[in-house]
C-alpha atoms as one frame of an Amber mdcrd trajectory, in Angstrom:
protein
   0.000   0.000   0.000   1.302   3.475  -0.822   0.315   6.142   1.665  -0.667
   9.330  -0.126  -2.870  12.236   0.827  -5.486  13.605  -1.513  -6.745  17.158
  -1.386  -9.425  19.166  -3.120  -8.504  21.993  -5.546  -7.092  25.032  -3.743
  -9.441  27.704  -2.516  -8.793  31.262  -3.679  -7.172  33.770  -1.372  -4.059
  34.077   0.759  -3.369  31.976   3.817  -4.476  34.798   6.101  -7.885  35.256
   4.430 -10.734  34.831   6.896 -13.571  32.446   6.124 -17.200  33.560   6.493
 -18.710  33.000   9.911 -19.753  29.400  10.444 -17.700  28.050   7.521 -14.606
  26.007   8.360 -12.246  25.164   5.522  -8.579  24.411   5.378  -6.349  26.321
   2.971  -7.026  23.768   0.240 -10.784  24.138   0.472 -11.467  20.943   2.411
 -13.979  20.831   5.238 -12.127  21.254   8.517 -13.354  20.998  12.095 -10.325
  22.049  14.108  -9.681  25.413  15.766  -6.722  26.114  13.434  -8.689  25.641
  10.199  -7.395  28.107   7.596  -3.929  28.430   9.124  -1.112  27.368   6.778
   2.137  25.994   8.192   5.255  25.607   6.060   7.081  22.754   7.745  10.811
  22.729   6.995  11.543  20.428   9.941  12.429  16.764  10.059  13.000  13.848
  12.451  10.972  14.365  15.686  10.624  17.687  17.548   9.412  19.740  14.574
   7.270  17.047  12.912   5.627  16.184  16.242   4.772  19.867  16.748   3.334
  20.260  13.256   1.350  17.013  13.467  -0.398  18.205  16.618  -1.227  21.514
  14.905  -2.386  19.657  11.786  -4.725  17.540  13.914  -6.246  20.834  15.040
  -7.057  21.800  11.457  -3.953  23.631  10.264  -2.817  22.956   6.706   0.744
  21.649   7.029   2.963  21.600   3.941   5.895  19.297   4.619   8.870  20.494
   2.577  11.367  17.650   2.138  14.557  17.067   0.232  14.250  14.587  -2.650
  15.679  11.974  -0.253  12.876  12.660   2.206  12.749  12.978   5.971  15.410
  10.728   7.536  12.818   8.943   9.629  11.320   7.389   6.491  14.278   5.001
   6.665  14.369   4.459  10.428  13.422   0.784  10.508  12.383  -1.524  12.141
   9.565  -1.615  13.101   7.614  -1.227   9.889   4.007  -1.061   8.729   3.603
  -2.514   5.225   7.262  -1.757   4.569   7.184   1.812   5.863   8.863   3.201
   8.953   6.459   3.350  11.881   8.640   6.147  13.286   7.826   8.335  10.285
   4.180   7.302  10.279   3.817   8.168  13.981   4.454  11.913  13.552   3.439
  12.920  10.017  -0.307  12.431   9.588  -2.540  15.218   8.256   0.293  16.737
   6.197   0.996  17.316   2.510   4.455  16.678   1.059   6.467  18.432  -1.601
  10.078  17.529  -2.391  12.361  20.456  -3.199  16.059  20.384  -4.050  17.843
  23.335  -2.473  20.561  22.924  -5.075  18.046  24.056  -7.696  17.217  27.772
  -7.916  13.661  27.147  -9.110  13.016  24.853  -6.143  14.459  27.467  -3.788
  12.071  30.031  -5.261   9.187  27.618  -4.694  10.291  27.099  -1.099  10.435
  30.864  -0.549   6.972  31.304  -2.009   5.577  28.578   0.250   7.180  30.184
   3.312   6.066  33.681   2.329   2.494  32.498   1.726   2.204  30.683   5.029
   1.004  31.894   8.406   3.669  29.876  10.199   7.116  28.588   9.255   8.741
  25.879  11.384  12.327  24.771  10.775  15.062  22.845  12.544  18.076  23.461
  10.333  21.407  24.268  11.960  21.434  27.916  13.072  21.968  30.109  10.037
  21.593  27.174   7.666  18.638  28.664   5.782  20.148  32.136   5.329  21.980
  31.249   2.117  18.685  30.215   0.555  16.802  33.342   1.606  14.640  31.216
   3.894  15.753  32.693   7.218  13.367  34.726   9.357  14.600  38.138   8.200
  14.191  37.235   4.533  10.720  35.721   4.938   9.512  38.479   7.277  10.506
  41.031   4.652   8.100  39.312   2.265   5.472  38.563   4.917   5.734  40.713
   8.095   2.864  38.765   9.685   4.675  35.432   9.544   5.203  33.462  12.761
   8.600  31.797  12.322   9.668  29.049  14.744  13.246  27.784  14.854  14.112
  24.583  16.714  17.762  23.902  17.549  19.694  21.590  19.809  21.603  24.103
  21.889  20.521  27.583  20.785  22.140  30.050  18.425  25.046  31.284  20.559
  27.835  29.076  21.910  26.013  25.855  21.074  25.127  26.749  17.502  27.531
  24.238  15.978  26.638  21.321  18.242  24.506  18.558  16.693  21.042  18.530
  18.245  20.273  14.909  19.040  17.994  14.028  21.923  20.427  11.454  23.298
  23.183  14.071  23.505  20.859  16.432  25.363  19.790  13.690  27.772  23.481
  13.209  28.546  24.497  16.872  28.742  21.449  18.125  30.640  21.866  15.658
  33.506  18.818  13.490  32.797  20.890  10.356  32.242  22.596  10.924  35.588
  19.125  10.620  37.144  17.903   7.618  35.168  18.564   4.042  36.225  19.787
   2.153  39.274  22.548   3.880  41.250  24.617   0.685  41.091  24.626   0.574
  37.298  25.550   2.913  34.425  23.277   5.806  33.492  20.407   5.116  31.101
  18.650   7.225  28.545  14.891   7.533  28.677  13.030   4.942  26.615  11.561
   7.787  24.526  13.278  10.831  22.998  11.654  12.810  25.765  13.329  16.171
  25.111  12.468  16.086  21.414   8.844  15.620  22.455   8.968  18.347  25.133
  10.652  20.748  22.698   7.971  20.004  20.110   5.314  20.845  22.689   7.128
  24.064  23.631   7.294  24.985  19.952   3.548  24.401  19.577   2.862  26.588
  22.616   5.065  29.304  21.148   3.348  29.161  17.772  -0.138  29.362  19.274
   0.903  32.223  21.544   2.398  34.165  18.639  -0.709  33.581  16.524  -2.820
  35.017  19.342  -0.545  38.059  19.562  -0.775  38.501  15.800  -4.561  38.440
  15.998  -4.311  41.432  18.335  -1.476  43.413  16.750  -1.175  42.125  13.204
   2.530  41.518  13.766   4.398  38.281  13.297   7.540  37.336  15.180  10.304
  34.785  15.518  10.158  31.994  18.098  13.262  30.106  19.189  13.232  26.877
  21.170  16.063  24.459  21.801  16.373  20.987  23.270  18.795  21.989  26.025
  16.579  24.736  27.436  13.522  22.496  27.142  15.433  19.796  29.005  16.357
  22.052  31.919  12.772  23.301  32.098  11.301  19.816  31.664  13.274  18.349
  34.578  11.272  20.712  36.828  11.784  19.697  40.466  15.217  18.180  39.814
  16.702  21.293  38.193  14.873  23.698  40.502  15.905  21.609  43.495  19.551
  22.041  42.540  19.214  25.792  42.051  17.408  26.325  45.328  19.262  23.890
  47.589  22.607  23.390  45.926  22.168  19.620  46.118  23.061  17.732  42.947
  20.452  14.959  42.458  21.606  11.440  41.633  20.153   8.194  40.341  17.658
   6.588  42.685  16.257   3.845  40.484  12.467   4.071  40.619  12.381   6.000
  43.877  11.362   9.646  44.219  13.744  12.046  45.980  10.999  13.775  47.994
   8.108  11.303  48.395   7.856   7.783  49.820   6.440   5.272  49.046   6.477
   6.335  45.408   7.877   3.388  43.442   7.196  -0.190  42.336   7.013  -2.639
  45.246   6.964  -6.458  45.089   3.821  -8.436  45.889   3.094 -12.158  45.961
   3.417 -12.450  42.172   4.921  -9.277  40.730   5.239  -5.555  41.320   2.682
  -2.820  41.842   3.407   0.896  41.718   2.363   2.983  44.703   2.305   6.791
  44.608   1.547   7.926  48.151   1.838  11.687  48.188   0.316  12.835  51.480
  -0.461  11.819  55.063  -4.112  10.948  54.395  -3.101   8.515  51.664  -0.452
   6.966  53.896  -2.945   6.439  56.724  -5.347   4.796  54.273  -2.578   2.579
  52.935  -1.606   1.455  56.406  -5.221   0.656  57.247  -5.766  -1.333  54.058
  -2.559  -3.278  54.695  -3.751  -4.106  58.200  -0.961  -2.131  59.840  -2.538
   1.111  61.148   0.259   1.423  63.689   2.671   2.413  60.923   0.737   5.633
  60.381   1.396   6.689  63.997   5.011   5.548  64.053   7.040   8.769  64.537
   9.513   7.592  61.923   6.803   7.739  59.275   4.508  10.522  60.495   5.132
  13.107  57.773   6.343  13.058  54.161   9.855  14.196  55.166   9.922  11.513
  57.881   8.907   8.785  55.448  11.371  10.001  52.859  14.211  10.147  55.377
  13.372   6.723  56.861  12.509   4.906  53.637  15.082   2.180  54.284  13.207
   1.247  57.435   9.734   1.581  55.906  10.290  -0.324  52.673  10.823  -3.826
  54.125   7.758  -3.417  56.320   5.613  -2.617  53.277   7.171  -5.410  51.234
   6.328  -7.953  53.941   2.703  -6.826  54.037   2.323  -6.738  50.252   3.676
 -10.281  49.927   0.364 -11.665  51.202  -1.580 -11.004  47.956  -0.907 -10.856
  44.223  -0.515  -7.529  42.425  -3.873  -7.773  40.648  -5.715  -8.237  43.931
  -3.873  -5.350  45.578  -4.682  -3.155  42.602  -8.418  -3.747  43.066  -8.207
  -3.201  46.838  -6.120  -0.041  46.590  -8.209   1.410  43.777 -11.428   0.841
  45.721  -9.810   2.662  48.663  -8.855   5.622  46.478  -5.121   4.970  46.668
  -2.920   5.908  43.686  -1.518   2.664  42.278  -0.806   1.028  38.963   0.232
  -2.230  37.345   3.401  -2.155  35.263   2.110  -2.708  31.739   3.902  -3.147
  28.455   2.810  -0.844  25.609   0.066  -3.255  24.561  -1.207  -3.210  28.128
  -1.117   0.562  28.149  -3.418   0.744  25.131  -5.718  -1.909  26.574  -5.955
  -0.116  29.913  -6.687   3.260  28.264  -9.360   1.574  26.162 -11.004   0.062
  29.243 -11.156   3.552  30.744 -13.047   4.821  27.706 -10.209   7.051  26.504
 -10.466   5.633  22.970  -6.691   5.862  22.462  -6.654   4.541  18.874  -8.044
   6.502  15.929  -8.399   5.718  12.247  -6.187   7.943  10.124  -7.437   8.398
   6.581 -10.380   6.483   5.198 -11.259   3.384   3.237  -8.688   0.725   2.393
  -5.815   3.166   2.855  -6.656   3.975   6.490  -4.121   3.185   9.188  -4.334
   3.197  12.998  -2.901   6.122  14.951  -2.685   7.469  18.481  -5.415   9.934
  19.385  -4.437  13.591  19.788  -4.440  14.067  23.580  -6.375  17.360  23.451
 -10.181  17.247  23.386 -12.172  20.233  22.117 -15.890  20.403  22.828 -16.724
  22.500  19.756 -13.825  22.119  17.311 -12.574  18.524  17.500  -9.293  17.253
  16.135  -9.455  15.305  12.881  -7.421  12.520  11.311  -8.212  12.882   7.628
  -4.861  12.339   5.927  -2.441   9.447   6.247   1.255  10.413   6.344   2.173
  11.438   2.798   4.604   9.784   0.451   7.539  11.907  -0.709   6.286  14.675
  -3.034   2.780  13.194  -2.950   1.046  16.568  -3.029   3.197  18.611  -5.410
   0.356  19.408  -7.784  -2.016  20.543  -5.067   0.636  22.638  -3.325   1.734
  24.342  -6.537  -1.915  24.947  -7.335  -2.391  26.549  -3.922   0.618  28.799
  -4.578  -1.106  30.119  -7.677  -3.908  31.421  -5.456  -1.556  33.133  -2.987
  -0.672  36.735  -3.882   3.024  36.915  -4.742   4.934  39.093  -2.300
Protein backbone atom coordinates (compact mmCIF):
# COMPACT_ATOMS: atom_id res chain seq x y z
CA UNK A 1 0.00 0.00 0.00
CA UNK A 2 1.30 3.47 -0.82
CA UNK A 3 0.32 6.14 1.66
CA UNK A 4 -0.67 9.33 -0.13
CA UNK A 5 -2.87 12.24 0.83
CA UNK A 6 -5.49 13.61 -1.51
CA UNK A 7 -6.74 17.16 -1.39
CA UNK A 8 -9.43 19.17 -3.12
CA UNK A 9 -8.50 21.99 -5.55
CA UNK A 10 -7.09 25.03 -3.74
CA UNK A 11 -9.44 27.70 -2.52
CA UNK A 12 -8.79 31.26 -3.68
CA UNK A 13 -7.17 33.77 -1.37
CA UNK A 14 -4.06 34.08 0.76
CA UNK A 15 -3.37 31.98 3.82
CA UNK A 16 -4.48 34.80 6.10
CA UNK A 17 -7.89 35.26 4.43
CA UNK A 18 -10.73 34.83 6.90
CA UNK A 19 -13.57 32.45 6.12
CA UNK A 20 -17.20 33.56 6.49
CA UNK A 21 -18.71 33.00 9.91
CA UNK A 22 -19.75 29.40 10.44
CA UNK A 23 -17.70 28.05 7.52
CA UNK A 24 -14.61 26.01 8.36
CA UNK A 25 -12.25 25.16 5.52
CA UNK A 26 -8.58 24.41 5.38
CA UNK A 27 -6.35 26.32 2.97
CA UNK A 28 -7.03 23.77 0.24
CA UNK A 29 -10.78 24.14 0.47
CA UNK A 30 -11.47 20.94 2.41
CA UNK A 31 -13.98 20.83 5.24
CA UNK A 32 -12.13 21.25 8.52
CA UNK A 33 -13.35 21.00 12.09
CA UNK A 34 -10.33 22.05 14.11
CA UNK A 35 -9.68 25.41 15.77
CA UNK A 36 -6.72 26.11 13.43
CA UNK A 37 -8.69 25.64 10.20
CA UNK A 38 -7.40 28.11 7.60
CA UNK A 39 -3.93 28.43 9.12
CA UNK A 40 -1.11 27.37 6.78
CA UNK A 41 2.14 25.99 8.19
CA UNK A 42 5.26 25.61 6.06
CA UNK A 43 7.08 22.75 7.75
CA UNK A 44 10.81 22.73 6.99
CA UNK A 45 11.54 20.43 9.94
CA UNK A 46 12.43 16.76 10.06
CA UNK A 47 13.00 13.85 12.45
CA UNK A 48 10.97 14.37 15.69
CA UNK A 49 10.62 17.69 17.55
CA UNK A 50 9.41 19.74 14.57
CA UNK A 51 7.27 17.05 12.91
CA UNK A 52 5.63 16.18 16.24
CA UNK A 53 4.77 19.87 16.75
CA UNK A 54 3.33 20.26 13.26
CA UNK A 55 1.35 17.01 13.47
CA UNK A 56 -0.40 18.20 16.62
CA UNK A 57 -1.23 21.51 14.91
CA UNK A 58 -2.39 19.66 11.79
CA UNK A 59 -4.73 17.54 13.91
CA UNK A 60 -6.25 20.83 15.04
CA UNK A 61 -7.06 21.80 11.46
CA UNK A 62 -3.95 23.63 10.26
CA UNK A 63 -2.82 22.96 6.71
CA UNK A 64 0.74 21.65 7.03
CA UNK A 65 2.96 21.60 3.94
CA UNK A 66 5.90 19.30 4.62
CA UNK A 67 8.87 20.49 2.58
CA UNK A 68 11.37 17.65 2.14
CA UNK A 69 14.56 17.07 0.23
CA UNK A 70 14.25 14.59 -2.65
CA UNK A 71 15.68 11.97 -0.25
CA UNK A 72 12.88 12.66 2.21
CA UNK A 73 12.75 12.98 5.97
CA UNK A 74 15.41 10.73 7.54
CA UNK A 75 12.82 8.94 9.63
CA UNK A 76 11.32 7.39 6.49
CA UNK A 77 14.28 5.00 6.66
CA UNK A 78 14.37 4.46 10.43
CA UNK A 79 13.42 0.78 10.51
CA UNK A 80 12.38 -1.52 12.14
CA UNK A 81 9.57 -1.61 13.10
CA UNK A 82 7.61 -1.23 9.89
CA UNK A 83 4.01 -1.06 8.73
CA UNK A 84 3.60 -2.51 5.22
CA UNK A 85 7.26 -1.76 4.57
CA UNK A 86 7.18 1.81 5.86
CA UNK A 87 8.86 3.20 8.95
CA UNK A 88 6.46 3.35 11.88
CA UNK A 89 8.64 6.15 13.29
CA UNK A 90 7.83 8.34 10.28
CA UNK A 91 4.18 7.30 10.28
CA UNK A 92 3.82 8.17 13.98
CA UNK A 93 4.45 11.91 13.55
CA UNK A 94 3.44 12.92 10.02
CA UNK A 95 -0.31 12.43 9.59
CA UNK A 96 -2.54 15.22 8.26
CA UNK A 97 0.29 16.74 6.20
CA UNK A 98 1.00 17.32 2.51
CA UNK A 99 4.45 16.68 1.06
CA UNK A 100 6.47 18.43 -1.60
CA UNK A 101 10.08 17.53 -2.39
CA UNK A 102 12.36 20.46 -3.20
CA UNK A 103 16.06 20.38 -4.05
CA UNK A 104 17.84 23.34 -2.47
CA UNK A 105 20.56 22.92 -5.08
CA UNK A 106 18.05 24.06 -7.70
CA UNK A 107 17.22 27.77 -7.92
CA UNK A 108 13.66 27.15 -9.11
CA UNK A 109 13.02 24.85 -6.14
CA UNK A 110 14.46 27.47 -3.79
CA UNK A 111 12.07 30.03 -5.26
CA UNK A 112 9.19 27.62 -4.69
CA UNK A 113 10.29 27.10 -1.10
CA UNK A 114 10.43 30.86 -0.55
CA UNK A 115 6.97 31.30 -2.01
CA UNK A 116 5.58 28.58 0.25
CA UNK A 117 7.18 30.18 3.31
CA UNK A 118 6.07 33.68 2.33
CA UNK A 119 2.49 32.50 1.73
CA UNK A 120 2.20 30.68 5.03
CA UNK A 121 1.00 31.89 8.41
CA UNK A 122 3.67 29.88 10.20
CA UNK A 123 7.12 28.59 9.25
CA UNK A 124 8.74 25.88 11.38
CA UNK A 125 12.33 24.77 10.77
CA UNK A 126 15.06 22.84 12.54
CA UNK A 127 18.08 23.46 10.33
CA UNK A 128 21.41 24.27 11.96
CA UNK A 129 21.43 27.92 13.07
CA UNK A 130 21.97 30.11 10.04
CA UNK A 131 21.59 27.17 7.67
CA UNK A 132 18.64 28.66 5.78
CA UNK A 133 20.15 32.14 5.33
CA UNK A 134 21.98 31.25 2.12
CA UNK A 135 18.69 30.22 0.55
CA UNK A 136 16.80 33.34 1.61
CA UNK A 137 14.64 31.22 3.89
CA UNK A 138 15.75 32.69 7.22
CA UNK A 139 13.37 34.73 9.36
CA UNK A 140 14.60 38.14 8.20
CA UNK A 141 14.19 37.24 4.53
CA UNK A 142 10.72 35.72 4.94
CA UNK A 143 9.51 38.48 7.28
CA UNK A 144 10.51 41.03 4.65
CA UNK A 145 8.10 39.31 2.26
CA UNK A 146 5.47 38.56 4.92
CA UNK A 147 5.73 40.71 8.10
CA UNK A 148 2.86 38.77 9.69
CA UNK A 149 4.67 35.43 9.54
CA UNK A 150 5.20 33.46 12.76
CA UNK A 151 8.60 31.80 12.32
CA UNK A 152 9.67 29.05 14.74
CA UNK A 153 13.25 27.78 14.85
CA UNK A 154 14.11 24.58 16.71
CA UNK A 155 17.76 23.90 17.55
CA UNK A 156 19.69 21.59 19.81
CA UNK A 157 21.60 24.10 21.89
CA UNK A 158 20.52 27.58 20.79
CA UNK A 159 22.14 30.05 18.43
CA UNK A 160 25.05 31.28 20.56
CA UNK A 161 27.83 29.08 21.91
CA UNK A 162 26.01 25.85 21.07
CA UNK A 163 25.13 26.75 17.50
CA UNK A 164 27.53 24.24 15.98
CA UNK A 165 26.64 21.32 18.24
CA UNK A 166 24.51 18.56 16.69
CA UNK A 167 21.04 18.53 18.25
CA UNK A 168 20.27 14.91 19.04
CA UNK A 169 17.99 14.03 21.92
CA UNK A 170 20.43 11.45 23.30
CA UNK A 171 23.18 14.07 23.51
CA UNK A 172 20.86 16.43 25.36
CA UNK A 173 19.79 13.69 27.77
CA UNK A 174 23.48 13.21 28.55
CA UNK A 175 24.50 16.87 28.74
CA UNK A 176 21.45 18.12 30.64
CA UNK A 177 21.87 15.66 33.51
CA UNK A 178 18.82 13.49 32.80
CA UNK A 179 20.89 10.36 32.24
CA UNK A 180 22.60 10.92 35.59
CA UNK A 181 19.13 10.62 37.14
CA UNK A 182 17.90 7.62 35.17
CA UNK A 183 18.56 4.04 36.22
CA UNK A 184 19.79 2.15 39.27
CA UNK A 185 22.55 3.88 41.25
CA UNK A 186 24.62 0.69 41.09
CA UNK A 187 24.63 0.57 37.30
CA UNK A 188 25.55 2.91 34.42
CA UNK A 189 23.28 5.81 33.49
CA UNK A 190 20.41 5.12 31.10
CA UNK A 191 18.65 7.23 28.55
CA UNK A 192 14.89 7.53 28.68
CA UNK A 193 13.03 4.94 26.61
CA UNK A 194 11.56 7.79 24.53
CA UNK A 195 13.28 10.83 23.00
CA UNK A 196 11.65 12.81 25.77
CA UNK A 197 13.33 16.17 25.11
CA UNK A 198 12.47 16.09 21.41
CA UNK A 199 8.84 15.62 22.45
CA UNK A 200 8.97 18.35 25.13
CA UNK A 201 10.65 20.75 22.70
CA UNK A 202 7.97 20.00 20.11
CA UNK A 203 5.31 20.85 22.69
CA UNK A 204 7.13 24.06 23.63
CA UNK A 205 7.29 24.99 19.95
CA UNK A 206 3.55 24.40 19.58
CA UNK A 207 2.86 26.59 22.62
CA UNK A 208 5.07 29.30 21.15
CA UNK A 209 3.35 29.16 17.77
CA UNK A 210 -0.14 29.36 19.27
CA UNK A 211 0.90 32.22 21.54
CA UNK A 212 2.40 34.16 18.64
CA UNK A 213 -0.71 33.58 16.52
CA UNK A 214 -2.82 35.02 19.34
CA UNK A 215 -0.54 38.06 19.56
CA UNK A 216 -0.77 38.50 15.80
CA UNK A 217 -4.56 38.44 16.00
CA UNK A 218 -4.31 41.43 18.33
CA UNK A 219 -1.48 43.41 16.75
CA UNK A 220 -1.18 42.13 13.20
CA UNK A 221 2.53 41.52 13.77
CA UNK A 222 4.40 38.28 13.30
CA UNK A 223 7.54 37.34 15.18
CA UNK A 224 10.30 34.78 15.52
CA UNK A 225 10.16 31.99 18.10
CA UNK A 226 13.26 30.11 19.19
CA UNK A 227 13.23 26.88 21.17
CA UNK A 228 16.06 24.46 21.80
CA UNK A 229 16.37 20.99 23.27
CA UNK A 230 18.80 21.99 26.03
CA UNK A 231 16.58 24.74 27.44
CA UNK A 232 13.52 22.50 27.14
CA UNK A 233 15.43 19.80 29.00
CA UNK A 234 16.36 22.05 31.92
CA UNK A 235 12.77 23.30 32.10
CA UNK A 236 11.30 19.82 31.66
CA UNK A 237 13.27 18.35 34.58
CA UNK A 238 11.27 20.71 36.83
CA UNK A 239 11.78 19.70 40.47
CA UNK A 240 15.22 18.18 39.81
CA UNK A 241 16.70 21.29 38.19
CA UNK A 242 14.87 23.70 40.50
CA UNK A 243 15.90 21.61 43.50
CA UNK A 244 19.55 22.04 42.54
CA UNK A 245 19.21 25.79 42.05
CA UNK A 246 17.41 26.33 45.33
CA UNK A 247 19.26 23.89 47.59
CA UNK A 248 22.61 23.39 45.93
CA UNK A 249 22.17 19.62 46.12
CA UNK A 250 23.06 17.73 42.95
CA UNK A 251 20.45 14.96 42.46
CA UNK A 252 21.61 11.44 41.63
CA UNK A 253 20.15 8.19 40.34
CA UNK A 254 17.66 6.59 42.68
CA UNK A 255 16.26 3.84 40.48
CA UNK A 256 12.47 4.07 40.62
CA UNK A 257 12.38 6.00 43.88
CA UNK A 258 11.36 9.65 44.22
CA UNK A 259 13.74 12.05 45.98
CA UNK A 260 11.00 13.77 47.99
CA UNK A 261 8.11 11.30 48.40
CA UNK A 262 7.86 7.78 49.82
CA UNK A 263 6.44 5.27 49.05
CA UNK A 264 6.48 6.33 45.41
CA UNK A 265 7.88 3.39 43.44
CA UNK A 266 7.20 -0.19 42.34
CA UNK A 267 7.01 -2.64 45.25
CA UNK A 268 6.96 -6.46 45.09
CA UNK A 269 3.82 -8.44 45.89
CA UNK A 270 3.09 -12.16 45.96
CA UNK A 271 3.42 -12.45 42.17
CA UNK A 272 4.92 -9.28 40.73
CA UNK A 273 5.24 -5.56 41.32
CA UNK A 274 2.68 -2.82 41.84
CA UNK A 275 3.41 0.90 41.72
CA UNK A 276 2.36 2.98 44.70
CA UNK A 277 2.30 6.79 44.61
CA UNK A 278 1.55 7.93 48.15
CA UNK A 279 1.84 11.69 48.19
CA UNK A 280 0.32 12.84 51.48
CA UNK A 281 -0.46 11.82 55.06
CA UNK A 282 -4.11 10.95 54.39
CA UNK A 283 -3.10 8.52 51.66
CA UNK A 284 -0.45 6.97 53.90
CA UNK A 285 -2.95 6.44 56.72
CA UNK A 286 -5.35 4.80 54.27
CA UNK A 287 -2.58 2.58 52.93
CA UNK A 288 -1.61 1.46 56.41
CA UNK A 289 -5.22 0.66 57.25
CA UNK A 290 -5.77 -1.33 54.06
CA UNK A 291 -2.56 -3.28 54.70
CA UNK A 292 -3.75 -4.11 58.20
CA UNK A 293 -0.96 -2.13 59.84
CA UNK A 294 -2.54 1.11 61.15
CA UNK A 295 0.26 1.42 63.69
CA UNK A 296 2.67 2.41 60.92
CA UNK A 297 0.74 5.63 60.38
CA UNK A 298 1.40 6.69 64.00
CA UNK A 299 5.01 5.55 64.05
CA UNK A 300 7.04 8.77 64.54
CA UNK A 301 9.51 7.59 61.92
CA UNK A 302 6.80 7.74 59.28
CA UNK A 303 4.51 10.52 60.49
CA UNK A 304 5.13 13.11 57.77
CA UNK A 305 6.34 13.06 54.16
CA UNK A 306 9.86 14.20 55.17
CA UNK A 307 9.92 11.51 57.88
CA UNK A 308 8.91 8.79 55.45
CA UNK A 309 11.37 10.00 52.86
CA UNK A 310 14.21 10.15 55.38
CA UNK A 311 13.37 6.72 56.86
CA UNK A 312 12.51 4.91 53.64
CA UNK A 313 15.08 2.18 54.28
CA UNK A 314 13.21 1.25 57.44
CA UNK A 315 9.73 1.58 55.91
CA UNK A 316 10.29 -0.32 52.67
CA UNK A 317 10.82 -3.83 54.12
CA UNK A 318 7.76 -3.42 56.32
CA UNK A 319 5.61 -2.62 53.28
CA UNK A 320 7.17 -5.41 51.23
CA UNK A 321 6.33 -7.95 53.94
CA UNK A 322 2.70 -6.83 54.04
CA UNK A 323 2.32 -6.74 50.25
CA UNK A 324 3.68 -10.28 49.93
CA UNK A 325 0.36 -11.67 51.20
CA UNK A 326 -1.58 -11.00 47.96
CA UNK A 327 -0.91 -10.86 44.22
CA UNK A 328 -0.51 -7.53 42.43
CA UNK A 329 -3.87 -7.77 40.65
CA UNK A 330 -5.72 -8.24 43.93
CA UNK A 331 -3.87 -5.35 45.58
CA UNK A 332 -4.68 -3.15 42.60
CA UNK A 333 -8.42 -3.75 43.07
CA UNK A 334 -8.21 -3.20 46.84
CA UNK A 335 -6.12 -0.04 46.59
CA UNK A 336 -8.21 1.41 43.78
CA UNK A 337 -11.43 0.84 45.72
CA UNK A 338 -9.81 2.66 48.66
CA UNK A 339 -8.86 5.62 46.48
CA UNK A 340 -5.12 4.97 46.67
CA UNK A 341 -2.92 5.91 43.69
CA UNK A 342 -1.52 2.66 42.28
CA UNK A 343 -0.81 1.03 38.96
CA UNK A 344 0.23 -2.23 37.34
CA UNK A 345 3.40 -2.16 35.26
CA UNK A 346 2.11 -2.71 31.74
CA UNK A 347 3.90 -3.15 28.45
CA UNK A 348 2.81 -0.84 25.61
CA UNK A 349 0.07 -3.25 24.56
CA UNK A 350 -1.21 -3.21 28.13
CA UNK A 351 -1.12 0.56 28.15
CA UNK A 352 -3.42 0.74 25.13
CA UNK A 353 -5.72 -1.91 26.57
CA UNK A 354 -5.96 -0.12 29.91
CA UNK A 355 -6.69 3.26 28.26
CA UNK A 356 -9.36 1.57 26.16
CA UNK A 357 -11.00 0.06 29.24
CA UNK A 358 -11.16 3.55 30.74
CA UNK A 359 -13.05 4.82 27.71
CA UNK A 360 -10.21 7.05 26.50
CA UNK A 361 -10.47 5.63 22.97
CA UNK A 362 -6.69 5.86 22.46
CA UNK A 363 -6.65 4.54 18.87
CA UNK A 364 -8.04 6.50 15.93
CA UNK A 365 -8.40 5.72 12.25
CA UNK A 366 -6.19 7.94 10.12
CA UNK A 367 -7.44 8.40 6.58
CA UNK A 368 -10.38 6.48 5.20
CA UNK A 369 -11.26 3.38 3.24
CA UNK A 370 -8.69 0.72 2.39
CA UNK A 371 -5.81 3.17 2.85
CA UNK A 372 -6.66 3.97 6.49
CA UNK A 373 -4.12 3.18 9.19
CA UNK A 374 -4.33 3.20 13.00
CA UNK A 375 -2.90 6.12 14.95
CA UNK A 376 -2.68 7.47 18.48
CA UNK A 377 -5.41 9.93 19.39
CA UNK A 378 -4.44 13.59 19.79
CA UNK A 379 -4.44 14.07 23.58
CA UNK A 380 -6.37 17.36 23.45
CA UNK A 381 -10.18 17.25 23.39
CA UNK A 382 -12.17 20.23 22.12
CA UNK A 383 -15.89 20.40 22.83
CA UNK A 384 -16.72 22.50 19.76
CA UNK A 385 -13.83 22.12 17.31
CA UNK A 386 -12.57 18.52 17.50
CA UNK A 387 -9.29 17.25 16.14
CA UNK A 388 -9.45 15.30 12.88
CA UNK A 389 -7.42 12.52 11.31
CA UNK A 390 -8.21 12.88 7.63
CA UNK A 391 -4.86 12.34 5.93
CA UNK A 392 -2.44 9.45 6.25
CA UNK A 393 1.25 10.41 6.34
CA UNK A 394 2.17 11.44 2.80
CA UNK A 395 4.60 9.78 0.45
CA UNK A 396 7.54 11.91 -0.71
CA UNK A 397 6.29 14.67 -3.03
CA UNK A 398 2.78 13.19 -2.95
CA UNK A 399 1.05 16.57 -3.03
CA UNK A 400 3.20 18.61 -5.41
CA UNK A 401 0.36 19.41 -7.78
CA UNK A 402 -2.02 20.54 -5.07
CA UNK A 403 0.64 22.64 -3.32
CA UNK A 404 1.73 24.34 -6.54
CA UNK A 405 -1.91 24.95 -7.33
CA UNK A 406 -2.39 26.55 -3.92
CA UNK A 407 0.62 28.80 -4.58
CA UNK A 408 -1.11 30.12 -7.68
CA UNK A 409 -3.91 31.42 -5.46
CA UNK A 410 -1.56 33.13 -2.99
CA UNK A 411 -0.67 36.74 -3.88
CA UNK A 412 3.02 36.92 -4.74
CA UNK A 413 4.93 39.09 -2.30
